Coordinates of C-alpha atoms and ligand atoms in Angstrom, one line a residue:
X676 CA -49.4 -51.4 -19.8
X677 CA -52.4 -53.3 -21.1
X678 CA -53.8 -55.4 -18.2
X679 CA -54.9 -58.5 -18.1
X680 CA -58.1 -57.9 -16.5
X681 CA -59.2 -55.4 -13.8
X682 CA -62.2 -54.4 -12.2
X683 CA -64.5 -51.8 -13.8
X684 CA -66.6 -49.6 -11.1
X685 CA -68.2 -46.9 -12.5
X686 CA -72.1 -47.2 -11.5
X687 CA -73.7 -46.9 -8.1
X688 CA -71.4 -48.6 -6.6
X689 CA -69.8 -45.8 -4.6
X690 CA -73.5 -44.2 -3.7
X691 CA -74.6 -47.7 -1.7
X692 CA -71.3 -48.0 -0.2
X693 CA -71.4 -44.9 1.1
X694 CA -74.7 -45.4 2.0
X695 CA -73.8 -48.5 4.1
X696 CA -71.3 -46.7 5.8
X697 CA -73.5 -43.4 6.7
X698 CA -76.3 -45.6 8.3
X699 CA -73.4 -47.7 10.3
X700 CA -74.3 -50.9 8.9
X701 CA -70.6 -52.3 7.4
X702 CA -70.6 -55.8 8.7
X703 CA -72.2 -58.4 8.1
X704 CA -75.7 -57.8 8.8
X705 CA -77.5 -54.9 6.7
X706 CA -80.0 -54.5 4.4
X707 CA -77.3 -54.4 1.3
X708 CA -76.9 -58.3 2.0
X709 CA -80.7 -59.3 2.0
X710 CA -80.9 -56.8 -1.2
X711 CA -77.7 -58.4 -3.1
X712 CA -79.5 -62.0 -2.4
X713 CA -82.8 -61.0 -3.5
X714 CA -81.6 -59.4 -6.9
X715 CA -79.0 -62.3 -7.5
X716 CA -81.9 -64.9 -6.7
X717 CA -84.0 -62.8 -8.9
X718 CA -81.4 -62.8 -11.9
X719 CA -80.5 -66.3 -12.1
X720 CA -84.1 -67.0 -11.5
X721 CA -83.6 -69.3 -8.2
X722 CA -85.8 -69.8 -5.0
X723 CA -82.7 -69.1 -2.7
X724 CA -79.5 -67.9 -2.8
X725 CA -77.1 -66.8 0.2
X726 CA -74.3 -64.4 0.3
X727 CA -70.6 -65.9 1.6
X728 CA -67.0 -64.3 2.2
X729 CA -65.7 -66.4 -1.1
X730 CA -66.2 -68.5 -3.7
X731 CA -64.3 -70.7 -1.7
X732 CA -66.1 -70.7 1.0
X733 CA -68.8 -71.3 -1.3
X734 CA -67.2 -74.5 -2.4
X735 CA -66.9 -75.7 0.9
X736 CA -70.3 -75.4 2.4
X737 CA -71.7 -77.1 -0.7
X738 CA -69.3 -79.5 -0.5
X739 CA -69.7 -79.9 3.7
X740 CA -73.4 -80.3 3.0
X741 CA -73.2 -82.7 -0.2
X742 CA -72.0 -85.0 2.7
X743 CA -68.7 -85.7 1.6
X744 CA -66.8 -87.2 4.9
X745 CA -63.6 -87.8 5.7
X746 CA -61.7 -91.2 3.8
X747 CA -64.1 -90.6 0.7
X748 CA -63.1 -88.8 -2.7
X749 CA -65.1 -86.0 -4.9
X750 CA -64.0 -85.9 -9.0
X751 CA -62.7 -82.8 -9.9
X752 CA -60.6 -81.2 -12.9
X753 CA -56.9 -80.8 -13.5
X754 CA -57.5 -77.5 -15.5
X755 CA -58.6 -75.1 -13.4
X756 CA -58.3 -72.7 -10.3
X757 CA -56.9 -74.8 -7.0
X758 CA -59.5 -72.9 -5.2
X759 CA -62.1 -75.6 -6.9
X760 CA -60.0 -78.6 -5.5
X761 CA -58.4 -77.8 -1.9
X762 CA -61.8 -77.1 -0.5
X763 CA -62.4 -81.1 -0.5
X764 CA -59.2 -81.9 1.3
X765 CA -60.5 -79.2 3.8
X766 CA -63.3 -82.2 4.5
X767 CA -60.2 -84.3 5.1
X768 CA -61.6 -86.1 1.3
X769 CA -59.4 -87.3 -1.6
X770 CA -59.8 -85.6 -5.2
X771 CA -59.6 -88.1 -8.2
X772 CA -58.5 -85.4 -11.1
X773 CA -60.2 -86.0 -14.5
X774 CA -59.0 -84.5 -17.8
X775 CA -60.6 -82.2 -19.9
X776 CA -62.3 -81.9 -23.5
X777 CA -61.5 -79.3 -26.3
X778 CA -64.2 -77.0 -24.8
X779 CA -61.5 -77.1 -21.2
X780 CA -63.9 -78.0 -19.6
X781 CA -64.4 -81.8 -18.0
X782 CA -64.3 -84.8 -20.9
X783 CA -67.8 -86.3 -20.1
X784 CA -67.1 -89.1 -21.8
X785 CA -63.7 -89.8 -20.2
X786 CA -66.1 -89.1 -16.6
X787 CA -68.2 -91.7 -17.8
X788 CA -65.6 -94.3 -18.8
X789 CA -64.3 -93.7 -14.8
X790 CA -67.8 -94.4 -13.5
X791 CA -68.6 -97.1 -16.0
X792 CA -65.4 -99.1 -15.8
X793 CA -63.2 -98.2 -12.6
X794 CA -66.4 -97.8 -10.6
X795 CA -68.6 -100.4 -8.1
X796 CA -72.2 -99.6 -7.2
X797 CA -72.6 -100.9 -3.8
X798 CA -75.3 -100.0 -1.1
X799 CA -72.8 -97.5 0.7
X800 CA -72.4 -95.8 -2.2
X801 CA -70.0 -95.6 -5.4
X802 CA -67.0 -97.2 -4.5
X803 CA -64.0 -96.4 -6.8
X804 CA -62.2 -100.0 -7.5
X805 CA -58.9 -98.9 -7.3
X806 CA -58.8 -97.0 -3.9
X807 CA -61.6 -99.1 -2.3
X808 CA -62.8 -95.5 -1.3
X809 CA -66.4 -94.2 -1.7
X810 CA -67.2 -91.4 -4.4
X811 CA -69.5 -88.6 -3.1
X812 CA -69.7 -85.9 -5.4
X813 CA -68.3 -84.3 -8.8
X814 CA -67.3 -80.7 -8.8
X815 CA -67.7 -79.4 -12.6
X816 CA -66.0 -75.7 -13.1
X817 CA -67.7 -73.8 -16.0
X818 CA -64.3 -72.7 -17.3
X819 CA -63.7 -69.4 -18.4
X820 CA -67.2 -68.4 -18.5
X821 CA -67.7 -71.3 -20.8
X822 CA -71.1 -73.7 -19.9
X823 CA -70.0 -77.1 -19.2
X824 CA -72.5 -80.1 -20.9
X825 CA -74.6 -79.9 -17.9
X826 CA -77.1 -82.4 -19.9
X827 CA -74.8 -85.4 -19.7
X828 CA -73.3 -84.2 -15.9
X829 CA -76.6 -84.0 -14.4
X830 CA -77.5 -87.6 -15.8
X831 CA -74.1 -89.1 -14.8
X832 CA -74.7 -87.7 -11.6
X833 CA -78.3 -89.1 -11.1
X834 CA -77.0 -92.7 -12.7
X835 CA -74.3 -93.1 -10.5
X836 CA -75.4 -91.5 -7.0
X837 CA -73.4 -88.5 -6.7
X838 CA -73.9 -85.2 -5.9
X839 CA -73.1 -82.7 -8.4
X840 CA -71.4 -79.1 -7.2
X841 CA -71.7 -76.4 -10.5
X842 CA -68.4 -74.2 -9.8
X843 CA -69.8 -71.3 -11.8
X844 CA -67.0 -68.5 -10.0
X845 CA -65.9 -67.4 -13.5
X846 CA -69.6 -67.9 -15.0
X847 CA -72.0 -66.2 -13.8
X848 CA -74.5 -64.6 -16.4
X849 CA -73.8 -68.1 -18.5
X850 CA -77.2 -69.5 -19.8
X851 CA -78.5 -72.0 -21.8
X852 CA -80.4 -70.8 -25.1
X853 CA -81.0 -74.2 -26.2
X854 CA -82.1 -77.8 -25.1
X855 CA -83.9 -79.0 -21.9
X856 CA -81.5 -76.0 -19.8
X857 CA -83.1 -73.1 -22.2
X858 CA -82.8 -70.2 -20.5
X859 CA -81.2 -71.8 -17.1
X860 CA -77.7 -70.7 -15.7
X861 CA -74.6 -71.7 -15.1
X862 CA -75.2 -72.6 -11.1
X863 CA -78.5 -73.8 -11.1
X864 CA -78.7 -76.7 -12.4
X865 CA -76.6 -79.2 -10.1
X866 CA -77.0 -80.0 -6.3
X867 CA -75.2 -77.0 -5.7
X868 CA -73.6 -73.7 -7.3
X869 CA -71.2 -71.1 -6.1
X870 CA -69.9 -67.6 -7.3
X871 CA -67.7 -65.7 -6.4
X872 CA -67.2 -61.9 -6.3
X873 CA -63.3 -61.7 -6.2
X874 CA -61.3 -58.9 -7.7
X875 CA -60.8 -60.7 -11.1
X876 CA -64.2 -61.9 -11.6
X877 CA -67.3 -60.7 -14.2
X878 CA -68.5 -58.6 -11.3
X879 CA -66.5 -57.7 -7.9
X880 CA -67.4 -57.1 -4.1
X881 CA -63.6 -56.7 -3.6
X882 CA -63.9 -59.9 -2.6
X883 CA -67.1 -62.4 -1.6
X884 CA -69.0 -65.2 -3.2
X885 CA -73.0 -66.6 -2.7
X886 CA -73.8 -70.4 -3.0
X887 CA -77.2 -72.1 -4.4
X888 CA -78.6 -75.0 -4.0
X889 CA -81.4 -77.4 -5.4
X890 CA -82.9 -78.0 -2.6
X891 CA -83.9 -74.4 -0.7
X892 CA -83.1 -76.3 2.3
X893 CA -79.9 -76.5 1.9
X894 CA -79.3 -73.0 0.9
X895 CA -80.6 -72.1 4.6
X896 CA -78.4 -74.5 6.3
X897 CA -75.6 -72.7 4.3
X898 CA -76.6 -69.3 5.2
X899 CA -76.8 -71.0 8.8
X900 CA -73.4 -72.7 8.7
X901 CA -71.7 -69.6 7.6
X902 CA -72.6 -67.4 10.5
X903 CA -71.5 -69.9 13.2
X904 CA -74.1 -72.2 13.3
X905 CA -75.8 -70.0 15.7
X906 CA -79.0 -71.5 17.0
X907 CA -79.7 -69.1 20.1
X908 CA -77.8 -65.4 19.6
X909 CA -78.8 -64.1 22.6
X910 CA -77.6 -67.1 24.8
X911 CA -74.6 -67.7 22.2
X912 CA -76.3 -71.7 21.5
X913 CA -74.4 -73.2 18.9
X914 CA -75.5 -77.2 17.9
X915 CA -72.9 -77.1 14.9
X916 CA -69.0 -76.1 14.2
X917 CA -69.9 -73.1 12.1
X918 CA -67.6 -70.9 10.0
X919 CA -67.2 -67.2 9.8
X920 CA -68.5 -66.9 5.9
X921 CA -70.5 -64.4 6.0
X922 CA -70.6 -61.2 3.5
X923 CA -70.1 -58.2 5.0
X924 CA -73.2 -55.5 4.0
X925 CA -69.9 -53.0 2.7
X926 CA -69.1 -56.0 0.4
X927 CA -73.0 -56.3 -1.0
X928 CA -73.5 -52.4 -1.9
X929 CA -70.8 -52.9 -3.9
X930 CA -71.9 -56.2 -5.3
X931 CA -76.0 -54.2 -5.7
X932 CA -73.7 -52.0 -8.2
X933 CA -72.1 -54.5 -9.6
X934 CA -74.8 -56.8 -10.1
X935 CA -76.3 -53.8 -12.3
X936 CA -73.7 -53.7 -14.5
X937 CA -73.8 -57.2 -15.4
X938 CA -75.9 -57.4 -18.7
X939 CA -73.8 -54.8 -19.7
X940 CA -70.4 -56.3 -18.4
X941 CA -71.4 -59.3 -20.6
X942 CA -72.5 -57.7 -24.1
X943 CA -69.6 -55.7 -23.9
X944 CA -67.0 -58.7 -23.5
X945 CA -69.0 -60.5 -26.2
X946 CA -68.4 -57.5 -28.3
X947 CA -64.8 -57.7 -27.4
X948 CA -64.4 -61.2 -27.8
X949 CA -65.6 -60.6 -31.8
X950 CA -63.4 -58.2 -32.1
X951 CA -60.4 -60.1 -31.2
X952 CA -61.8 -63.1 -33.3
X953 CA -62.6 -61.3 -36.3
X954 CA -59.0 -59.2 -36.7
X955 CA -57.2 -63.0 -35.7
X956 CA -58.9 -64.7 -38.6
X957 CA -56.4 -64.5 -40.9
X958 CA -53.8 -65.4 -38.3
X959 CA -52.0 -68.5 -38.4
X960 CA -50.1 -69.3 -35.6
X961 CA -52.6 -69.0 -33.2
X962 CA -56.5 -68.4 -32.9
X963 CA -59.3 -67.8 -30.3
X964 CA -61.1 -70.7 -28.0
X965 CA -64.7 -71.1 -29.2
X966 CA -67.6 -70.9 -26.5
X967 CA -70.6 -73.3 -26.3
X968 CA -72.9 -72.7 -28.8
X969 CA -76.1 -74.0 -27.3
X970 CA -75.5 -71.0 -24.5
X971 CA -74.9 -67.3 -23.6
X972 CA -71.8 -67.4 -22.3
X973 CA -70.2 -64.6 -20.3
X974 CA -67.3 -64.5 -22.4
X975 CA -65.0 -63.8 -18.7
X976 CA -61.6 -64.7 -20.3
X977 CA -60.5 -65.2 -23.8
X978 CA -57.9 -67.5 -24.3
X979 CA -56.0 -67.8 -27.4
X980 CA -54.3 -70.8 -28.7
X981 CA -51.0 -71.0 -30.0
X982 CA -51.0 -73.8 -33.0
X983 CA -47.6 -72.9 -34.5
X984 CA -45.5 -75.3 -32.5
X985 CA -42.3 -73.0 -33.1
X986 CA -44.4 -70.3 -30.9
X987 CA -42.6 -70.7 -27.0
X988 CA -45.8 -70.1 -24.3
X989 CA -43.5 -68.1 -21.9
X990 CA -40.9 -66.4 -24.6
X991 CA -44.3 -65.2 -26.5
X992 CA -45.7 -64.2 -23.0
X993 CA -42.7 -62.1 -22.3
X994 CA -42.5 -61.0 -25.6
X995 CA -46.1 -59.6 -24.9
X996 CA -45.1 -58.0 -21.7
X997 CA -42.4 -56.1 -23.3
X998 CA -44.4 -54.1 -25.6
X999 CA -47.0 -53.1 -23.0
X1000 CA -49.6 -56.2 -22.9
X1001 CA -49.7 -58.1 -19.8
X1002 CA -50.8 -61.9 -21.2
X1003 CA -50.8 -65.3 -18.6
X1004 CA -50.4 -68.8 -19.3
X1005 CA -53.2 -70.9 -17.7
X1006 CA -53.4 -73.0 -14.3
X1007 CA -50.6 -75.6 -13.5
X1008 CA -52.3 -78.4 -13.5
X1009 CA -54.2 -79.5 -10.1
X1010 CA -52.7 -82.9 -10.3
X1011 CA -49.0 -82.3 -10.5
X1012 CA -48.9 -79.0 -7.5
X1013 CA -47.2 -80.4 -4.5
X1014 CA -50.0 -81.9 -2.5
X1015 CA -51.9 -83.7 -5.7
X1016 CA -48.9 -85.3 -6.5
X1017 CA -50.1 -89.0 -5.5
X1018 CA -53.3 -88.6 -5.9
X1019 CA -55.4 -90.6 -9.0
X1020 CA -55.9 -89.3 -12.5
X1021 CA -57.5 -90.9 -14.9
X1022 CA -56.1 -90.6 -18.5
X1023 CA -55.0 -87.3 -18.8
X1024 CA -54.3 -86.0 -21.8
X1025 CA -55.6 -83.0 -23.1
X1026 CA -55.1 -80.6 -20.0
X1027 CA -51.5 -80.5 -20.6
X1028 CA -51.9 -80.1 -24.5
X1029 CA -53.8 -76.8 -23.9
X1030 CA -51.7 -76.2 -20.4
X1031 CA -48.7 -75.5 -22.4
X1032 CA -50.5 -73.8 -25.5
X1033 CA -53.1 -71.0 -24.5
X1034 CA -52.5 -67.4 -23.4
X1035 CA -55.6 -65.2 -22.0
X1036 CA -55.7 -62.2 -23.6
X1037 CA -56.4 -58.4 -22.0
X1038 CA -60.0 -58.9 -21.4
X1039 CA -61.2 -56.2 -18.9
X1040 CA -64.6 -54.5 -19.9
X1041 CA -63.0 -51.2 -20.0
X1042 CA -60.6 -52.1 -23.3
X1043 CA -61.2 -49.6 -25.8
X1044 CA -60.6 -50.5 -29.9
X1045 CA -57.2 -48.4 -29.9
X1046 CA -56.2 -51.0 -27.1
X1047 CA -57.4 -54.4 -29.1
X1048 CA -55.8 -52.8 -32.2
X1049 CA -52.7 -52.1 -30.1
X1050 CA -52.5 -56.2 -28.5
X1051 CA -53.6 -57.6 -32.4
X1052 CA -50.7 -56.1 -33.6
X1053 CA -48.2 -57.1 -31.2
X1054 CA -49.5 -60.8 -31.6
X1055 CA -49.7 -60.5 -34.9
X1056 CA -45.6 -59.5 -34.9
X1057 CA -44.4 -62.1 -32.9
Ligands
PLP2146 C1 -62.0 -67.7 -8.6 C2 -62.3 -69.1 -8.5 C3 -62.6 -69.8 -7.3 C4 -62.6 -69.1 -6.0 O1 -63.3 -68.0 -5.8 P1 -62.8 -67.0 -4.6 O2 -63.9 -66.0 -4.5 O3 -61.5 -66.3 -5.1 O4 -62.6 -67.8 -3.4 C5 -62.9 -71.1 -7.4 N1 -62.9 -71.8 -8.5 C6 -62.6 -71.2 -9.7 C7 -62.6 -72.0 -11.0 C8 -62.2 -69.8 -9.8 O5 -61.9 -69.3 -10.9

C-alpha cells in the first residue's frame, strides 16, 4: 500500500531522544524545549516563540489571549481541519463560517463584503448586524501548505478592529518571496500564529505544537498560561486558570531532529509536487491545485482536482485503494458537522464545489519515482 502521508525520521532524531532520556529529563522541562524554541524562533526569524502540547492548544491560547469572551463570535473557514474552529467554542464564542477562494483558502473579498455590508463599527467593538453579537477575531488557516493573501487579511484586520490568528499547522516553512511579506512566514505575520507538530504534519514530535505572537508579550503569557499559570512554584501561587500545554522535552529532541530536516522535507515535496504535475499534464479529467506564486510554499499536501464530472470522488477513492494507493477526500465542511449546524455562513459557495471534487494524493517525503509512476498510472486508468 501507498500511504497517504507518514512520518519520515531518519536524522538525529533518535540520538537527542535518547539523549533526553539518559540525562532523566522527559517531561516538560529540559534543555530540548528551550533548544526547539530557540531554533524555531531562529528559523522563522521571530523574537519569541513557545512550545505547546498541540496545535490546538496553540489555537486556543491565541485565541484566550486575542480576548475573545464568552457571547462574541471569531470568522473562521468552512474548508478546513475542525481543530481550527472548536477551539473558539472552548471560549464559550460563536464561529461565523466564511467560504473559500480557488486557492482554498478564505475569499477575501467575500470577508470583506461580511465586514463591509453585514458589519457595525461601534465603540465596543465590530458588532455583526445580524446576531447583534461583537466580532473579535479572524482565524485564517494557510491551507495545505498554501500562503493565504496575508496582504489584504492584515489590512481587513487593522480596518475593522480584529485580531488576526495565522493557523499555519499545515504551513510551516511557507514564505513570502515577493511583496511587502518578502521573505516573512506563514505565522508571523498576524496577531498570532500556531504550528503544530502532529503525526501527519511537515515535521513531527509525535504530537506537539508552538504558538507566536506579535507582541513578545503575549508569547510569555502563553508560555505562562500553558504551565498552569503558575506565579509562585514553590508555594504552588496561581493568579490565573491555567492549562497543562506544555511540550514535554521527549517531544522537542524529536522536534530538534525534525526541525533539521525541514529545508530538506520541503525541496523534496516541491520536487514531488513537479513530478506529479508534470506526468498529469496531459491528463484530462483531473489536474493538480496550484500554490501561491508570490511564496515558497511547503508543498504539505497535494490535492488533485477531478474536472471530469463523470469521475465519482468516493468510487475513484476506492478505486485508488484497491490497487494499493491510499487517497482521501478533504474536510466535511465545518458548517454542516453536528454542532455548526445553526450557526451563520455567509455565501458559501465554493467550499462545497472543491469539498466534493479534490482527492490528496500520496505525498510523504519518502515517495520514491517507482511509487509516483505506480499512483500516475492508476489515476491515469480510472
Ligand atoms: C493539524 C491541524 C490543526 C491541529 O493541530 P494539532 O497539533 O493536531 O492539534 C489545526 N488546524 C489545522 C488546519 C490543522 O491541519
Amino acid at each position: 500500500m501507498i500511504p497517504l502521508s507518514v512520518p519520515v525520521i531518519k536524522g538525529n532524531e533518535k540520538k537527542y531522544v535518547d539523549e533526553a532520556i539518559s540525562n532523566g529529563w522527559v517531561s516538560a522541562s529540559g534543555s530540548y524545549v528551550t533548544r526547539f524554541e530557540h531554533e524555531m524562533a531562529d528559523y522563522l526569524k521571530v523574537e519569541k516563540i513557545t512550545a505547546v502540547q498541540s496545535g490546538t492548544a496553540a489555537l486556543h491560547l491565541s485565541l484566550l489571549l486575542s480576548g475573545v469572551k464568552p457571547g462574541q463570535e471569531v470568522i473562521v473557514p468552512a474548508l478546513t481541519f475542525i481543530a481550527a474552529v472548536n477551539p473558539v467554542k472552548y471560549l464559550g464564542a460563536e464561529p461565523v463560517f466564511m467560504d473559500c477562494d480557488d486557492s482554498l483558502n478564505m475569499d477575501c473579498g467575500k470577508l470583506e463584503d461580511f465586514l463591509n455590508k453585514e458589519c457595525t463599527k461601534t465603540t465596543l467593538g465590530l458588532r455583526n448586524n445580524k446576531s447583534k453579537r461583537i466580532i473579535t477575531a479572524i482565524v485564517a488557516v494557510h491551507i495545505f501548505g498554501n500562503m493565504a493573501d496575508m496582504e489584504t487579511l492584515v489590512r481587513l484586520a487593522d480596518e475593522y478592529g480584529l485580531k488576526l490568528i495565522e493557523d499555519a499547522t499545515e504551513a510551516l516553512g511557507t514564505r513570502y518571496t515577493d511583496g511587502i511579506y518578502e521573505g516573512k512566514f506563514a505565522g508571523t505575520m498576524g496577531d498570532f500564529g500556531a504550528y503544530s507538530f502532529n503525526g501527519n504534519k511537515i515535521i513531527t514530535t509525535g504530537g506537539g505544537g508552538m504558538v507566536t505572537a506579535k507582541k513578545a508579550a503575549d508569547v510569555k503569557k502563553c508560555a505562562y498560561l500553558a504551565a498552569q499559570a503558575k506565579d509562585d512554584a514553590l508555594l504552588y501561587i496561581h493568579n490565573h486558570i491555567g492549562y497543562n500545554y506544555r511540550m514535554t522535552n521527549v517531544q522537542a529532541a524529536l522536534g530538534v531532529g525534525q526541525l533539521e530536516c525541514l529545508e530538506d522535507y520541503i525541496r523534496i515535496k516541491i520536487q514531488n509536487y513537479n513530478y506529479y504535475r508534470e506526468a498529469l499534464h496531459t491528463f484530462q479529467d483531473a489536474v493538480l491545485m496550484p500554490f501561491n506564486e508570490r511564496a515558497r510554499n511547503n508543498h504539505w499536501f497535494y490535492s488533485l482536482l477531478l474536472k471530469n464530472k463523470t469521475l465519482k470522488r468516493d468510487s475513484f477513492i476506492r478505486q485508488l485503494k484497491e490497487a494499493g494507493i491510499e487517497t482521501r477526500p478533504i474536510w466535511k465542511l465545518n458548517h454542516t458537522q453536528a454542532m455548526y449546524q445553526s450557526c451563520q455562513t455567509y455565501y458559501i459557495e465554493k467550499a462545497p464545489f472543491y469539498q466534493n471534487r479534490i482527492v490528496n494524493l500520496p505525498c510523504s517525503v519518502n515517495l520514491t519515482e517507482s511509487d509516483m509512476d505506480f499512483v500516475i498510472d492508476a489515476l491515469m486508468k480510472s
